[in-house]
Coordinates of N, CA, C and O in Angstrom, one line a residue:
M1 N 29.1 -141.8 43.0 CA 30.5 -141.5 42.9 C 30.5 -140.5 41.7 O 30.0 -140.9 40.6
R2 N 31.1 -139.3 41.9 CA 31.4 -138.5 40.9 C 32.6 -138.7 40.0 O 33.5 -139.2 40.5
T3 N 32.4 -138.6 38.7 CA 33.4 -138.8 37.8 C 34.0 -137.5 37.5 O 33.3 -136.5 37.3
R4 N 35.5 -137.4 37.7 CA 36.1 -136.2 37.2 C 36.3 -136.1 35.8 O 37.0 -137.0 35.2
L5 N 36.0 -134.9 35.3 CA 36.3 -134.7 33.9 C 37.7 -134.2 33.9 O 38.3 -133.3 34.6
R6 N 38.4 -134.9 32.8 CA 39.9 -134.7 32.7 C 39.9 -133.8 31.3 O 39.7 -134.5 30.3
W7 N 40.7 -132.7 31.4 CA 40.8 -132.0 30.3 C 42.2 -132.1 29.7 O 42.4 -131.5 28.4
R8 N 43.1 -132.6 30.4 CA 44.5 -132.6 30.0 C 44.7 -133.2 28.6 O 45.4 -132.4 27.7
L9 N 43.9 -134.2 28.1 CA 44.3 -134.7 26.8 C 43.6 -133.9 25.7 O 44.2 -133.7 24.7
G10 N 42.4 -133.3 26.1 CA 41.9 -132.5 25.0 C 42.7 -131.1 24.8 O 42.8 -130.8 23.8
I11 N 43.3 -130.7 25.9 CA 44.2 -129.5 25.7 C 45.3 -129.8 24.9 O 45.7 -129.2 24.1
Y12 N 46.1 -131.0 25.0 CA 47.2 -131.5 24.4 C 46.8 -131.7 22.9 O 47.5 -131.1 21.9
A13 N 45.6 -132.3 22.6 CA 45.0 -132.3 21.2 C 44.9 -131.0 20.6 O 45.2 -130.8 19.3
S14 N 44.3 -130.0 21.3 CA 44.1 -128.7 20.8 C 45.3 -128.0 20.4 O 45.5 -127.2 19.5
L15 N 46.3 -128.1 21.4 CA 47.7 -127.5 21.1 C 48.2 -128.1 20.0 O 49.0 -127.4 19.1
A16 N 48.1 -129.4 19.7 CA 48.7 -130.2 18.5 C 47.9 -129.5 17.2 O 48.7 -129.2 16.1
M17 N 46.6 -129.4 17.3 CA 45.9 -128.7 16.0 C 46.3 -127.3 15.8 O 46.5 -126.9 14.8
M18 N 46.7 -126.6 16.9 CA 47.1 -125.3 16.7 C 48.4 -125.1 16.1 O 48.8 -124.3 15.3
M19 N 49.3 -126.1 16.5 CA 50.7 -126.1 15.8 C 50.6 -126.5 14.3 O 51.3 -126.1 13.6
L20 N 49.6 -127.5 14.2 CA 49.5 -127.9 12.8 C 49.0 -126.7 12.0 O 49.4 -126.6 10.8
A21 N 48.0 -125.9 12.6 CA 47.6 -124.7 11.9 C 48.5 -123.6 11.5 O 48.6 -122.9 10.7
A22 N 49.4 -123.6 12.6 CA 50.5 -122.5 12.6 C 51.7 -122.9 11.6 O 52.5 -122.0 11.1
Y23 N 51.8 -124.3 11.2 CA 52.9 -124.8 10.6 C 53.2 -123.9 9.2 O 54.2 -123.5 8.9
P24 N 52.2 -123.7 8.3 CA 52.4 -123.1 7.1 C 53.0 -121.6 7.3 O 53.9 -121.2 6.6
Q25 N 52.5 -121.0 8.3 CA 53.0 -119.6 8.7 C 54.3 -119.6 9.1 O 55.3 -118.9 8.6
L26 N 54.7 -120.5 9.8 CA 56.1 -120.7 10.4 C 57.1 -121.1 9.3 O 58.3 -120.7 9.2
R27 N 56.6 -121.9 8.3 CA 57.6 -122.2 7.2 C 57.9 -120.9 6.3 O 58.7 -120.7 5.8
V28 N 56.8 -120.1 6.2 CA 56.9 -118.7 5.4 C 58.0 -117.9 6.1 O 58.9 -117.4 5.4
W29 N 57.8 -117.8 7.4 CA 58.7 -117.2 8.2 C 60.2 -117.6 8.0 O 61.2 -116.8 8.0
T30 N 60.4 -118.9 8.1 CA 61.8 -119.6 8.1 C 62.3 -119.3 6.5 O 63.5 -119.2 6.4
A31 N 61.5 -119.7 5.6 CA 61.8 -119.4 4.3 C 62.1 -117.9 3.9 O 63.2 -117.7 3.2
R32 N 61.4 -117.0 4.4 CA 61.6 -115.5 3.9 C 62.6 -114.9 4.9 O 63.3 -114.0 4.5
G33 N 62.7 -115.2 6.1 CA 63.7 -114.8 7.0 C 63.4 -113.2 7.3 O 62.1 -112.8 7.5
A34 N 64.3 -112.3 7.2 CA 64.1 -111.0 7.5 C 63.5 -110.4 6.2 O 62.9 -109.0 6.2
D35 N 63.3 -111.1 5.0 CA 62.6 -110.4 3.9 C 61.3 -110.7 3.9 O 60.5 -111.1 2.9
D36 N 60.6 -110.6 5.0 CA 59.2 -111.1 5.2 C 58.2 -110.2 4.3 O 57.4 -110.7 3.7
F37 N 58.2 -109.0 4.5 CA 57.6 -108.0 3.8 C 55.9 -108.1 4.0 O 55.2 -107.9 3.1
G38 N 55.5 -108.7 5.0 CA 54.2 -109.0 5.3 C 53.5 -110.2 4.6 O 52.3 -110.2 4.8
F39 N 54.1 -111.0 4.2 CA 53.7 -112.3 3.5 C 53.1 -113.2 4.7 O 53.5 -113.2 5.8
Y40 N 52.1 -113.8 4.4 CA 51.4 -114.7 5.3 C 50.7 -115.9 4.6 O 50.3 -115.6 3.5
A41 N 50.7 -117.0 5.2 CA 50.0 -118.0 4.7 C 48.6 -118.1 5.0 O 48.2 -117.6 6.1
F42 N 47.7 -118.4 4.0 CA 46.2 -118.3 4.3 C 45.6 -119.6 3.6 O 46.0 -120.3 2.8
F43 N 44.3 -119.9 4.2 CA 43.6 -121.2 3.8 C 42.6 -121.0 2.8 O 42.1 -121.9 2.3
S44 N 42.1 -119.7 2.8 CA 40.8 -119.5 2.0 C 41.1 -118.4 0.9 O 42.0 -117.5 1.2
E45 N 40.6 -118.6 -0.3 CA 40.8 -117.6 -1.4 C 40.5 -116.1 -1.1 O 41.1 -115.3 -1.6
D46 N 39.3 -116.1 -0.3 CA 38.9 -114.6 0.0 C 39.4 -114.1 1.3 O 39.2 -112.9 1.6
E47 N 40.5 -114.7 1.9 CA 41.1 -114.2 3.1 C 42.0 -113.1 2.8 O 41.9 -112.1 3.7
A48 N 42.5 -112.9 1.6 CA 43.2 -111.6 1.3 C 42.6 -110.5 1.2 O 42.9 -109.5 1.7
A49 N 41.2 -110.6 0.7 CA 40.3 -109.5 0.6 C 40.0 -109.0 2.0 O 39.9 -107.8 2.4
Y50 N 39.6 -109.9 2.8 CA 39.1 -109.7 4.3 C 40.4 -109.0 5.0 O 40.2 -108.2 5.9
C51 N 41.5 -109.6 4.8 CA 42.7 -108.9 5.4 C 42.9 -107.5 5.0 O 43.2 -106.7 5.7
A52 N 42.6 -107.2 3.7 CA 42.8 -105.9 3.2 C 41.7 -104.9 3.8 O 42.0 -103.8 4.2
Y53 N 40.6 -105.6 3.9 CA 39.5 -104.8 4.7 C 39.8 -104.5 6.2 O 39.7 -103.3 6.6
V54 N 40.3 -105.5 6.8 CA 40.8 -105.3 8.3 C 41.8 -104.2 8.2 O 41.9 -103.4 9.1
N55 N 42.7 -104.5 7.3 CA 43.9 -103.4 7.4 C 43.5 -102.1 7.2 O 44.0 -101.2 7.9
A56 N 42.4 -101.9 6.4 CA 41.8 -100.4 6.2 C 41.1 -100.0 7.4 O 41.3 -98.9 7.6
L57 N 40.6 -100.9 8.2 CA 40.0 -100.4 9.5 C 41.0 -100.2 10.6 O 40.8 -99.1 11.2
I58 N 42.0 -101.0 10.5 CA 43.3 -100.6 11.3 C 43.7 -99.3 11.2 O 44.0 -98.4 12.0
A59 N 43.8 -98.9 9.9 CA 44.4 -97.7 9.4 C 43.3 -96.5 9.7 O 43.7 -95.3 9.5
G60 N 42.2 -96.7 10.2 CA 41.2 -95.8 10.5 C 40.3 -95.3 9.4 O 39.6 -94.3 9.3
R61 N 40.3 -96.1 8.3 CA 39.4 -95.7 7.3 C 37.9 -96.1 7.5 O 37.7 -96.9 8.6
P62 N 37.1 -95.6 6.7 CA 35.6 -95.9 7.2 C 35.1 -97.2 7.0 O 35.7 -98.1 6.2
R63 N 34.0 -97.5 7.7 CA 33.4 -99.0 7.5 C 33.2 -99.3 6.0 O 33.4 -100.5 5.5
R64 N 32.6 -98.4 5.3 CA 32.3 -98.7 3.9 C 33.4 -98.3 3.0 O 33.4 -97.3 2.4
N65 N 34.3 -99.2 2.9 CA 35.4 -99.1 2.1 C 35.6 -100.3 1.3 O 35.0 -101.2 1.7
D66 N 36.2 -100.2 0.1 CA 36.3 -101.3 -0.9 C 37.7 -101.8 -0.9 O 38.5 -100.9 -1.4
P67 N 38.0 -102.9 -0.4 CA 39.4 -103.3 -0.5 C 39.9 -103.7 -1.9 O 41.2 -103.6 -2.2
Y68 N 39.1 -104.0 -2.9 CA 39.3 -104.0 -4.3 C 39.9 -102.9 -5.0 O 40.8 -102.7 -5.8
T69 N 39.1 -101.7 -4.8 CA 39.4 -100.5 -5.6 C 40.0 -99.4 -4.7 O 40.5 -98.5 -5.3
G70 N 40.0 -99.5 -3.4 CA 40.5 -98.6 -2.6 C 39.7 -97.2 -2.2 O 40.1 -96.5 -1.7
R71 N 38.5 -97.4 -2.7 CA 37.5 -96.2 -2.6 C 36.9 -96.3 -1.0 O 36.6 -97.4 -0.6
D72 N 36.8 -95.1 -0.5 CA 36.1 -94.9 0.9 C 34.9 -94.2 0.7 O 34.7 -93.5 -0.3
D73 N 34.2 -94.3 1.8 CA 32.9 -93.6 2.0 C 33.2 -92.3 2.3 O 34.1 -92.0 3.3
K74 N 32.5 -91.2 1.6 CA 33.0 -89.9 1.9 C 31.7 -89.0 2.0 O 30.6 -89.5 1.3
P75 N 31.6 -88.0 2.5 CA 30.4 -87.2 2.6 C 30.1 -86.7 1.2 O 31.0 -86.1 0.5
G76 N 28.9 -87.0 0.9 CA 28.3 -86.6 -0.5 C 28.6 -87.7 -1.5 O 28.1 -87.7 -2.6
Q77 N 29.6 -88.6 -1.2 CA 29.8 -89.6 -2.1 C 29.9 -91.1 -1.2 O 30.9 -91.6 -1.1
A78 N 28.7 -91.5 -0.9 CA 28.4 -92.6 0.0 C 28.8 -94.0 -0.9 O 28.3 -94.1 -2.1
Q79 N 29.7 -94.8 -0.4 CA 29.8 -96.0 -1.0 C 28.7 -97.0 -0.7 O 28.0 -96.8 0.4
P80 N 28.3 -97.8 -1.7 CA 27.2 -98.7 -1.2 C 27.7 -99.9 -0.3 O 28.9 -100.0 -0.2
E81 N 26.7 -100.5 0.3 CA 27.1 -101.4 1.2 C 27.8 -102.6 0.5 O 27.3 -102.9 -0.7
S82 N 28.6 -103.2 1.1 CA 29.2 -104.5 0.4 C 29.1 -105.8 1.4 O 28.8 -105.5 2.4
L83 N 29.7 -106.7 0.8 CA 29.9 -107.9 1.8 C 30.7 -107.7 2.9 O 30.4 -108.2 4.1
F84 N 31.6 -106.7 2.8 CA 32.5 -106.6 4.0 C 32.0 -105.6 5.0 O 31.9 -105.8 6.1
S85 N 31.3 -104.5 4.4 CA 30.7 -103.4 5.3 C 29.4 -103.9 6.1 O 29.1 -103.6 7.3
V86 N 28.7 -104.9 5.5 CA 27.5 -105.5 6.2 C 28.0 -106.5 7.2 O 27.3 -106.5 8.5
Q87 N 29.1 -107.2 7.2 CA 29.6 -108.1 8.3 C 30.6 -107.3 9.0 O 31.8 -107.7 9.1
F88 N 30.2 -106.3 9.6 CA 31.3 -105.5 10.3 C 31.7 -105.8 11.7 O 32.8 -105.3 12.0
L89 N 30.9 -106.5 12.5 CA 31.4 -106.8 13.8 C 32.7 -107.7 13.9 O 33.7 -107.2 14.7
P90 N 32.8 -108.8 13.2 CA 34.3 -109.5 13.3 C 35.4 -108.6 12.8 O 36.3 -108.6 13.4
P91 N 35.2 -107.9 11.7 CA 36.4 -107.1 11.2 C 36.7 -105.9 12.2 O 37.9 -105.7 12.6
Y92 N 35.6 -105.4 12.9 CA 35.9 -104.5 13.8 C 36.7 -105.0 15.1 O 37.5 -104.4 15.9
L93 N 36.2 -106.1 15.5 CA 36.9 -106.7 16.8 C 38.2 -107.1 16.3 O 39.3 -106.9 17.1
L94 N 38.6 -107.7 15.1 CA 40.0 -107.8 14.7 C 40.8 -106.5 14.7 O 42.0 -106.5 15.2
A95 N 40.3 -105.5 14.1 CA 40.9 -104.2 14.1 C 41.2 -103.7 15.4 O 42.3 -103.1 15.6
F96 N 40.3 -103.8 16.3 CA 40.4 -103.4 17.6 C 41.5 -104.2 18.4 O 42.4 -103.4 19.0
A97 N 41.6 -105.5 18.3 CA 42.7 -106.3 18.9 C 44.0 -106.0 18.3 O 45.0 -105.7 19.0
A98 N 43.9 -105.7 16.8 CA 45.3 -105.2 16.3 C 45.7 -104.0 16.9 O 47.0 -103.8 17.1
R99 N 44.9 -103.0 17.0 CA 45.3 -101.7 17.7 C 45.8 -101.7 19.0 O 46.8 -101.0 19.4
V100 N 45.1 -102.5 19.8 CA 45.5 -102.7 21.3 C 46.6 -103.4 21.4 O 47.6 -102.9 22.2
F101 N 46.9 -104.3 20.5 CA 48.3 -105.1 20.8 C 49.4 -104.8 19.7 O 50.5 -105.3 19.7
G102 N 49.0 -103.7 18.8 CA 50.0 -103.1 18.0 C 50.5 -104.1 16.9 O 51.7 -104.2 16.4
L103 N 49.3 -105.0 16.3 CA 49.8 -105.9 15.4 C 49.2 -105.4 14.0 O 48.4 -104.6 13.9
S104 N 49.8 -106.1 13.1 CA 49.3 -105.8 11.6 C 48.2 -106.8 11.5 O 48.0 -107.7 12.2
A105 N 47.4 -106.5 10.3 CA 46.4 -107.4 9.7 C 46.7 -108.8 9.6 O 46.3 -109.9 10.1
P106 N 48.0 -109.0 9.0 CA 48.3 -110.4 8.7 C 48.7 -111.2 10.1 O 48.3 -112.3 10.1
A107 N 49.1 -110.4 11.0 CA 49.5 -111.0 12.2 C 48.1 -111.4 13.1 O 48.2 -112.4 13.7
V108 N 47.2 -110.6 12.9 CA 45.9 -110.7 13.5 C 45.3 -112.0 12.9 O 44.7 -112.8 13.6
F109 N 45.3 -112.2 11.6 CA 44.7 -113.3 10.9 C 45.6 -114.5 11.3 O 44.9 -115.7 11.4
F110 N 47.0 -114.5 11.5 CA 47.6 -115.7 11.8 C 47.1 -116.2 13.3 O 47.0 -117.2 13.5
A111 N 47.0 -115.1 14.2 CA 46.5 -115.4 15.5 C 45.1 -115.9 15.5 O 44.8 -117.0 16.3
L112 N 44.3 -115.5 14.7 CA 42.9 -116.0 14.5 C 43.0 -117.3 14.1 O 42.2 -118.2 14.6
T113 N 43.8 -117.8 13.1 CA 43.9 -119.1 12.6 C 44.2 -120.0 13.6 O 43.6 -121.2 13.8
C114 N 45.3 -119.7 14.6 CA 45.7 -120.5 15.7 C 44.7 -120.7 16.7 O 44.4 -121.8 17.2
L115 N 43.9 -119.5 17.0 CA 42.9 -119.6 18.0 C 41.8 -120.4 17.6 O 41.2 -121.2 18.2
A116 N 41.3 -120.3 16.2 CA 40.2 -121.1 15.7 C 40.6 -122.6 15.7 O 39.8 -123.3 16.0
A117 N 41.8 -122.9 15.5 CA 42.2 -124.3 15.5 C 42.2 -124.9 16.8 O 41.8 -125.9 17.0
F118 N 42.6 -124.1 17.8 CA 42.5 -124.6 19.2 C 41.2 -124.6 19.7 O 40.8 -125.8 20.3
A119 N 40.4 -123.6 19.4 CA 39.0 -123.6 19.7 C 38.1 -124.8 19.2 O 37.2 -125.3 19.9
S120 N 38.3 -125.1 17.8 CA 37.5 -126.0 17.2 C 38.0 -127.5 17.5 O 37.0 -128.5 17.4
S121 N 39.2 -127.6 18.0 CA 39.4 -129.0 18.3 C 39.3 -129.3 19.8 O 39.1 -130.5 20.3

């Protein structure tokens, strides 16, 4: 006799974890209202720098850019590789998704937080 795999409870648990992960951002939106100005809730201290790097990629800046100083890679003045430019595949995927869906970098990171919470649970 075959046992049937039931995913319904797992999906409900994943949706609950996704809502729990989205709660801080929802609170920011309700507290700030129309005065949002791009604020978003994040869970890791270095997420702001990664968001700035992805924002630079969305804006069409080169891969070797420094979100801390704002310097870009230019002909004759190459920027050194950094932690951000070496790990280029995830930021490029996020920047591509942002361009396709017309989202900002904070919106993409919010969606990524929800997606990671759903997938990990």
